[in-house]
PDB file of C-alpha atoms in Angstrom:
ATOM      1  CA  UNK Y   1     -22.612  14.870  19.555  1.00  0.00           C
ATOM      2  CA  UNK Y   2     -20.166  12.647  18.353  1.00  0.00           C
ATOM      3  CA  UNK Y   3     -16.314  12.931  19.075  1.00  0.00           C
ATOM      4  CA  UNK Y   4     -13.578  11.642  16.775  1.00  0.00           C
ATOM      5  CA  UNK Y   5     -10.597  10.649  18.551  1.00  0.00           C
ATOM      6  CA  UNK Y   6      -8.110   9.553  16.231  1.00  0.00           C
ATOM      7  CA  UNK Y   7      -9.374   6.113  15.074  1.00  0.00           C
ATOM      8  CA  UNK Y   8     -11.624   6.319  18.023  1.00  0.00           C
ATOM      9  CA  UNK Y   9     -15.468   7.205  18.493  1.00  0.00           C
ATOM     10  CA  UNK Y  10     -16.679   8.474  22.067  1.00  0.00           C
ATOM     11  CA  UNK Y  11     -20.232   7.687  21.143  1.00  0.00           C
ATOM     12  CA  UNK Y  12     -21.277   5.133  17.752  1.00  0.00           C
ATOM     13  CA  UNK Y  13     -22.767   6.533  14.844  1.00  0.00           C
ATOM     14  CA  UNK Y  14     -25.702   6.655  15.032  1.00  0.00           C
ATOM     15  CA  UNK Y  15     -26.394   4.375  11.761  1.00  0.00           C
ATOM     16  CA  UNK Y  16     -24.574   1.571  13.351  1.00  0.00           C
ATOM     17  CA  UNK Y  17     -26.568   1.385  17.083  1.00  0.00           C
ATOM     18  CA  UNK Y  18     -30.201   1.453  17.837  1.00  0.00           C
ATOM     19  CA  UNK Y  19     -31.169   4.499  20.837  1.00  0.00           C
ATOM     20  CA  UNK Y  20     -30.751   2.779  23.053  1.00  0.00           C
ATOM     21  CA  UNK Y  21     -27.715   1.265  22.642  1.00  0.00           C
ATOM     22  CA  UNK Y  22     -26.379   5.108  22.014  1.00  0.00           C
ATOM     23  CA  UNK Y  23     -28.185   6.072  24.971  1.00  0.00           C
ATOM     24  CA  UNK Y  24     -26.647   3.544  26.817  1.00  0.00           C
ATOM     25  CA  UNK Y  25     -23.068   4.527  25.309  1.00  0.00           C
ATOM     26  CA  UNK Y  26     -23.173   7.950  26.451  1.00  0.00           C
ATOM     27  CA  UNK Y  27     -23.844   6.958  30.043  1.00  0.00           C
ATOM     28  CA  UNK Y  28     -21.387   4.203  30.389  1.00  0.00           C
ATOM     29  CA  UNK Y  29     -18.140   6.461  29.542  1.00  0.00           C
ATOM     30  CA  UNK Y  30     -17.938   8.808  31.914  1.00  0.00           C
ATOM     31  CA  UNK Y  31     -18.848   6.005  34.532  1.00  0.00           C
ATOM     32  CA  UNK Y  32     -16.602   3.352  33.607  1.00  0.00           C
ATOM     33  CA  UNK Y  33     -13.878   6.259  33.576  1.00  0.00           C
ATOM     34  CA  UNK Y  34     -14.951   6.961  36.944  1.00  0.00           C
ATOM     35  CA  UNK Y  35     -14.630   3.169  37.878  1.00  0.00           C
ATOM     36  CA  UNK Y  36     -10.832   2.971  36.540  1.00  0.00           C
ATOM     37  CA  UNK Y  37      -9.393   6.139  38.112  1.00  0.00           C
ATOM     38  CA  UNK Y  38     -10.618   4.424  41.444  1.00  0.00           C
ATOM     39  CA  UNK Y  39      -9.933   1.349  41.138  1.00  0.00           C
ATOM     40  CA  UNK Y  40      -6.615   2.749  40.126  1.00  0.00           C
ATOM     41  CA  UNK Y  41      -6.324   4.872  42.996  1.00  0.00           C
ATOM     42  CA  UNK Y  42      -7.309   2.140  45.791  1.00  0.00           C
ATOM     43  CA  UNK Y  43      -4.297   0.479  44.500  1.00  0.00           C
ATOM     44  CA  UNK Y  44      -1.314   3.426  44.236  1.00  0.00           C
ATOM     45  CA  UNK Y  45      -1.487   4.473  41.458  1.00  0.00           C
ATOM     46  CA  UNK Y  46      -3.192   8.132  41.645  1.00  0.00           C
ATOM     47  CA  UNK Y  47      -0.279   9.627  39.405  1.00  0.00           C
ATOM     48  CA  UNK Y  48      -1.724   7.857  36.355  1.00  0.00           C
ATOM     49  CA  UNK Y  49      -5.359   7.963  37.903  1.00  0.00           C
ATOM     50  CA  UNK Y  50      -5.270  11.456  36.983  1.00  0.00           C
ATOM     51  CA  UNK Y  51      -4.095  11.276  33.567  1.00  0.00           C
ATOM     52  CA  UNK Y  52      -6.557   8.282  32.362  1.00  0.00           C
ATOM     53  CA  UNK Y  53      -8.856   8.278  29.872  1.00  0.00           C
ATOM     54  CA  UNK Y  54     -11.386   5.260  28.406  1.00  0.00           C
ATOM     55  CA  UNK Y  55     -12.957   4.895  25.630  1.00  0.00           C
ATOM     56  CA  UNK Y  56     -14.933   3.049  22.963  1.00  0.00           C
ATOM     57  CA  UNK Y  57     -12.911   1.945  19.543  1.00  0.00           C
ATOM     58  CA  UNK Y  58     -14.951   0.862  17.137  1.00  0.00           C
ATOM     59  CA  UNK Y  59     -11.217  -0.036  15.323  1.00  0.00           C
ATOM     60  CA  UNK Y  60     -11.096  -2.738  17.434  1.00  0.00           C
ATOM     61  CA  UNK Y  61     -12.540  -5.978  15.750  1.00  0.00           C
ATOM     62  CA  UNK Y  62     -10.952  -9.356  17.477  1.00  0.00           C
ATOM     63  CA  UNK Y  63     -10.118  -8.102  20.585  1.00  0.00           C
ATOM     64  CA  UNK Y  64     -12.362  -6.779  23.537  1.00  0.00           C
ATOM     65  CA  UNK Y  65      -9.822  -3.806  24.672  1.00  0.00           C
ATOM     66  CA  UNK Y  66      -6.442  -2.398  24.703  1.00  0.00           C
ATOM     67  CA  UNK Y  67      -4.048  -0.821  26.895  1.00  0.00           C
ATOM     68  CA  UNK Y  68      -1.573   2.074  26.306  1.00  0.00           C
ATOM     69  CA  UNK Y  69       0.313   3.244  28.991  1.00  0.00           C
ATOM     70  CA  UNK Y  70       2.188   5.841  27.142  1.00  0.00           C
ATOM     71  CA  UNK Y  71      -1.365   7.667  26.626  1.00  0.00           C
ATOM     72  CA  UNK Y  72      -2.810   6.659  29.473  1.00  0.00           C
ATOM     73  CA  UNK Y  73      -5.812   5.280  27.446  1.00  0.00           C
ATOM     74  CA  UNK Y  74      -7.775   2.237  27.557  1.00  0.00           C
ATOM     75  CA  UNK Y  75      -9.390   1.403  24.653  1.00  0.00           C
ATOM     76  CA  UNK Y  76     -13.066  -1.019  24.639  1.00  0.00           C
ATOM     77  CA  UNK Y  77     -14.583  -2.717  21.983  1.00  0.00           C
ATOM     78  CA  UNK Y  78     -18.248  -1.348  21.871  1.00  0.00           C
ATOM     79  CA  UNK Y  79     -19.430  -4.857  20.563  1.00  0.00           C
ATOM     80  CA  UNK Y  80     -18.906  -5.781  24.675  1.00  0.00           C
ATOM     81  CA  UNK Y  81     -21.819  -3.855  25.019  1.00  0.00           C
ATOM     82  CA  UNK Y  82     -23.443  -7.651  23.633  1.00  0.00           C
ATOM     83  CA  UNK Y  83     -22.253  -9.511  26.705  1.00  0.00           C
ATOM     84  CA  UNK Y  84     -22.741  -6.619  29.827  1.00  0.00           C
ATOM     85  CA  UNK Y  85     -21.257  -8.478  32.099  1.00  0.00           C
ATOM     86  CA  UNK Y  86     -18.095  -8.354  30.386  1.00  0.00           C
ATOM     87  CA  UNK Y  87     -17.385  -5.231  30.320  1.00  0.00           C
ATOM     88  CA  UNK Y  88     -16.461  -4.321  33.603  1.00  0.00           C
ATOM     89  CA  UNK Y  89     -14.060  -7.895  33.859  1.00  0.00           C
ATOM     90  CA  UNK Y  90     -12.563  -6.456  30.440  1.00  0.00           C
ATOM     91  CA  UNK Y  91     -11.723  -2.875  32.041  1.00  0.00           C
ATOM     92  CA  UNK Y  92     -10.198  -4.346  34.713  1.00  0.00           C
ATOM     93  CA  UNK Y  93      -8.178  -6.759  32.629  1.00  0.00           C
ATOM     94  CA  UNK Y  94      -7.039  -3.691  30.932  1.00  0.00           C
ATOM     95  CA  UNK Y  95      -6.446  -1.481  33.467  1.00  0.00           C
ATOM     96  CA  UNK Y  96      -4.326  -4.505  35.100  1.00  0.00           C
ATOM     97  CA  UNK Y  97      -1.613  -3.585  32.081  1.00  0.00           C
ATOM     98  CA  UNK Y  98      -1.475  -0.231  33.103  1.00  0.00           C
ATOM     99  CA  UNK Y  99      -1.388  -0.629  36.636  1.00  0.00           C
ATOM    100  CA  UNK Y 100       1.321  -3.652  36.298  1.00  0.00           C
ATOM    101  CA  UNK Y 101       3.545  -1.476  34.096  1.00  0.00           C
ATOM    102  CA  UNK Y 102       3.334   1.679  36.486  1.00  0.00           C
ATOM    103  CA  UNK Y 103       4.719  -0.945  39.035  1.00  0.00           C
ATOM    104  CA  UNK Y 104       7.371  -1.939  37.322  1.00  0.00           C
ATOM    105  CA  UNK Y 105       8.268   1.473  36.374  1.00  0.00           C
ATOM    106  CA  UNK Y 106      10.968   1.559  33.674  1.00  0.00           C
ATOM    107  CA  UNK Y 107      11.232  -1.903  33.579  1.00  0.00           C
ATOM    108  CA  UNK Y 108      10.069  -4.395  30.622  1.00  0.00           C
ATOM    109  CA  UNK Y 109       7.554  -6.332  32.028  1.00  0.00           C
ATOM    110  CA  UNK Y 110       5.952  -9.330  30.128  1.00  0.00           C
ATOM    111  CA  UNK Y 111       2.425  -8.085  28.936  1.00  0.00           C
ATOM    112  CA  UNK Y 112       0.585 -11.147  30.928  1.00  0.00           C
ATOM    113  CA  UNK Y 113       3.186 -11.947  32.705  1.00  0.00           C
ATOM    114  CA  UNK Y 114       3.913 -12.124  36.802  1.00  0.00           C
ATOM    115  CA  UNK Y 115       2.965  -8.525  37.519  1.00  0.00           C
ATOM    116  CA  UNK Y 116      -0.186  -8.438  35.181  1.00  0.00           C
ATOM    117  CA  UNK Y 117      -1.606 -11.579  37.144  1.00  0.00           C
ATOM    118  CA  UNK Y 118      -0.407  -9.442  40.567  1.00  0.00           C
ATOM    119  CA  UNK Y 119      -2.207  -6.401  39.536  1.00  0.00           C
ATOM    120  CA  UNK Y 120      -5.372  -8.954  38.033  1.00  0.00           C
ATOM    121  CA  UNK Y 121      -5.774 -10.197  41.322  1.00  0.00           C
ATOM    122  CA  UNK Y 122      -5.566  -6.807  43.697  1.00  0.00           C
ATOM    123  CA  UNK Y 123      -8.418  -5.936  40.819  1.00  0.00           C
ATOM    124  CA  UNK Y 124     -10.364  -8.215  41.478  1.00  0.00           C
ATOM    125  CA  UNK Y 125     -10.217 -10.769  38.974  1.00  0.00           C
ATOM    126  CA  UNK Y 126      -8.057 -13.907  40.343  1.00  0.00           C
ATOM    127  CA  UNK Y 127      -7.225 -16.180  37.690  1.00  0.00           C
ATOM    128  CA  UNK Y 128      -7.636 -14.408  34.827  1.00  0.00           C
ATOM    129  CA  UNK Y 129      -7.795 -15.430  31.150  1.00  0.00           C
ATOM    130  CA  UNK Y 130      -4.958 -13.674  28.808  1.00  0.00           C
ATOM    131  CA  UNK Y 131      -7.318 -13.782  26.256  1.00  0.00           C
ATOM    132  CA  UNK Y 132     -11.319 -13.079  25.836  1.00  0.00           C
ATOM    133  CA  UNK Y 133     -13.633 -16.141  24.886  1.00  0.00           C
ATOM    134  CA  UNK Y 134     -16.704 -13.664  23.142  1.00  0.00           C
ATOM    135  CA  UNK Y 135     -17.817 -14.432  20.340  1.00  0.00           C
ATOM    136  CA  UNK Y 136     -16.081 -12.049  18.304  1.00  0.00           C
ATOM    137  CA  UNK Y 137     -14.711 -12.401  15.131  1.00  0.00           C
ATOM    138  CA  UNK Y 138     -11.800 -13.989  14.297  1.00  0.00           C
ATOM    139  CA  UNK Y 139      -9.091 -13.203  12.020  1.00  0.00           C
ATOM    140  CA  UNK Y 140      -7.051 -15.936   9.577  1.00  0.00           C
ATOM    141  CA  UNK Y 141      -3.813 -15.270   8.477  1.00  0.00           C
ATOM    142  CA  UNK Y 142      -1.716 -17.103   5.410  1.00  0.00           C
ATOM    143  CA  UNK Y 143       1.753 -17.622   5.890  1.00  0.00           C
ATOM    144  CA  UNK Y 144       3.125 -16.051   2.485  1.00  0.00           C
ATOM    145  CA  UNK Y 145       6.604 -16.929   2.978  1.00  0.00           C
ATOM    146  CA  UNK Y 146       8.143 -20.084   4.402  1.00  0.00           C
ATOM    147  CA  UNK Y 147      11.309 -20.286   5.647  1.00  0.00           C
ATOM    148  CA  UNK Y 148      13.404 -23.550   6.341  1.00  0.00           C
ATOM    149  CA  UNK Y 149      16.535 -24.073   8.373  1.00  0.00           C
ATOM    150  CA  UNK Y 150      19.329 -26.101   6.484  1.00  0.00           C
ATOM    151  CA  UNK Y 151      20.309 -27.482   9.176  1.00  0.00           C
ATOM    152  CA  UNK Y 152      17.489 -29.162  11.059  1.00  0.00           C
ATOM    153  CA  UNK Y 153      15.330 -28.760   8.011  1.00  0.00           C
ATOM    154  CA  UNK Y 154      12.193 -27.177  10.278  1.00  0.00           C
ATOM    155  CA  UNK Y 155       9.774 -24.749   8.513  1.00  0.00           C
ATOM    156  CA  UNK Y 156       9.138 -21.240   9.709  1.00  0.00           C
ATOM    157  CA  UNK Y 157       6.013 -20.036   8.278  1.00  0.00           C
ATOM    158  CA  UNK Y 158       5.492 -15.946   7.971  1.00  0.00           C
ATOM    159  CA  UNK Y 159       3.053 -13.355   6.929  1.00  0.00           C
ATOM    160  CA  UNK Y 160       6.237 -10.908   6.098  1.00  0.00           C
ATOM    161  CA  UNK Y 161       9.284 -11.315   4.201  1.00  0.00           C
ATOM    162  CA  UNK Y 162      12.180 -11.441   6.556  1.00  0.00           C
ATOM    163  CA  UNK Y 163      14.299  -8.201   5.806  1.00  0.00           C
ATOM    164  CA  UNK Y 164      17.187  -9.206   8.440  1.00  0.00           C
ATOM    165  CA  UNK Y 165      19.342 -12.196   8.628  1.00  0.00           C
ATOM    166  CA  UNK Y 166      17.856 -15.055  10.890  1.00  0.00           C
ATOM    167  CA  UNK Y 167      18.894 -18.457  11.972  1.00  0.00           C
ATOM    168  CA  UNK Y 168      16.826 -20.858  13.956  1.00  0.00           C
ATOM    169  CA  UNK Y 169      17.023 -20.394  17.096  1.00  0.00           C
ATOM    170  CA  UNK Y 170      17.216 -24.207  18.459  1.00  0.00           C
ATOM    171  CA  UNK Y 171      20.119 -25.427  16.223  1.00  0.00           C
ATOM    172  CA  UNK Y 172      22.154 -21.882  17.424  1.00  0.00           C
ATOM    173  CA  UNK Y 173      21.419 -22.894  20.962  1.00  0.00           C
ATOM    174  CA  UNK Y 174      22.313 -26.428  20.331  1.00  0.00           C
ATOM    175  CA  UNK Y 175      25.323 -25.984  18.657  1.00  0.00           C
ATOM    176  CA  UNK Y 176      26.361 -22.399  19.081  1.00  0.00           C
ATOM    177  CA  UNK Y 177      25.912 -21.554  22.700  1.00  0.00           C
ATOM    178  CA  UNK Y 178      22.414 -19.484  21.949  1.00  0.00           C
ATOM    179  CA  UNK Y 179      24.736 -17.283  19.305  1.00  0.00           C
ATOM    180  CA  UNK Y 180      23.644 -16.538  16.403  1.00  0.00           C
ATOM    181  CA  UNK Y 181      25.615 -18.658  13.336  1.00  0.00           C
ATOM    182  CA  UNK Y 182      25.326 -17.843  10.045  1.00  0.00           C
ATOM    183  CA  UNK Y 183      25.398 -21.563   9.240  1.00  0.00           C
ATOM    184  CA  UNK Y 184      21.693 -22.023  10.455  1.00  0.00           C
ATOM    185  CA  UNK Y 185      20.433 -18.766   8.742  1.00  0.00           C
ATOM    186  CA  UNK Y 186      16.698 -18.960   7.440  1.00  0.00           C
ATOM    187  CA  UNK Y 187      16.274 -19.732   4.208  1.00  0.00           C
ATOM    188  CA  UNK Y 188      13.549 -18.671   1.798  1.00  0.00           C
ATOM    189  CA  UNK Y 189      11.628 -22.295   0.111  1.00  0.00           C
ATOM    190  CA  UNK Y 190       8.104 -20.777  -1.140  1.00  0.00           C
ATOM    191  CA  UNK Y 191       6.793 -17.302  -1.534  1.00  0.00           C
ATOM    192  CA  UNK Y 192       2.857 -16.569  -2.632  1.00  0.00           C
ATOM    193  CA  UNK Y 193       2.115 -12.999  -3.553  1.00  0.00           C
ATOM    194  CA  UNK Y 194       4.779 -10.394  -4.534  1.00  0.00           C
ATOM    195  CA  UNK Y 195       8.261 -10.078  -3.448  1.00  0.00           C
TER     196      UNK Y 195
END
């Protein structure tokens, strides 16, 4: 049986995975679930132990997983059922976020930042990557609006219009303390698509 979890699938369809890749689906969840909450637990973090929950997203196209600490929930991309190996390195990676932010506690915390590579390395995995090096797709984006400073005449290319006033950020440090001056404010030079 397959479960629908918002945008993500507990099991594939079974159009889109031979038997055994299904079969081998439904016996890696519960396992790699298993996995986290001790790995999570060997480290102090029972509290959120308790409360997680993995799964398989077939949303996710470009990356190999995601981490949401607000739900608890780490997310896998079932195309790291390719590379085997990679799938355990990948939960940990992700469970690394989770475990970093329930450090911190309220506090921001950079998402591969100091206490990521701390919590990487009681994992397990010293030295790791930010990002993946599968071969997964990748995605291209076209900057549809460019913006230009007047001042130091440097381009800003973006995939969305800017809606709030912005100034470049190197001439307001350089001549404005790091303030924000309307003199250096972003403006628009070329626009493809609609406005």
């Amino acid at each position: 049986e397959f479960v629908l979890v918002g945008r993500a699938l507990r099991l594939p369809k079974p159009e889109q995975a031979s038997d055994a890749l299904v079969l081998h689906f439904q016996g890696l969840g519960p396992d790699l679930e298993r996995q986290a909450r001790d790995l999570l637990r060997a480290n102090g973090a029972a509290r959120i132990a308790a409360e997680l929950r993995v799964e398989w997203n077939s949303w996710l196209k470009t990356s190999a997983g995601r981490a949401d600490y607000r739900q608890k929930l780490i997310s896998l991309n079932p195309r790291l059922l390719e590379h085997p190996p990679e799938i355990d390195r990948t939960l940990r990676h992700e469970l690394a976020h989770l475990l970093a932010q329930f450090r911190a506690g309220r506090r921001r915390i950079l998402p591969h930042g100091e206490e990521w590579q701390q919590a990487c390395r009681d994992l397990g995995i010293k030295g790791e990557k930010r990002c993946h090096s599968l071969p997964f797709p990748t995605r291209r984006y076209v900057a549809r609006f460019i913006y230009r400073c007047p001042n130091c005449r440097q381009e800003f290319p973006r995939l969305r219009r800017v809606r709030r006033a912005v100034a470049c950020l190197a001439c307001c440090r350089a001549y404005n303390g790091g303030e924000f001056d309307a003199r250096f404010r972003l403006r628009l030079i070329s626009c493809s698509g609609t406005l």
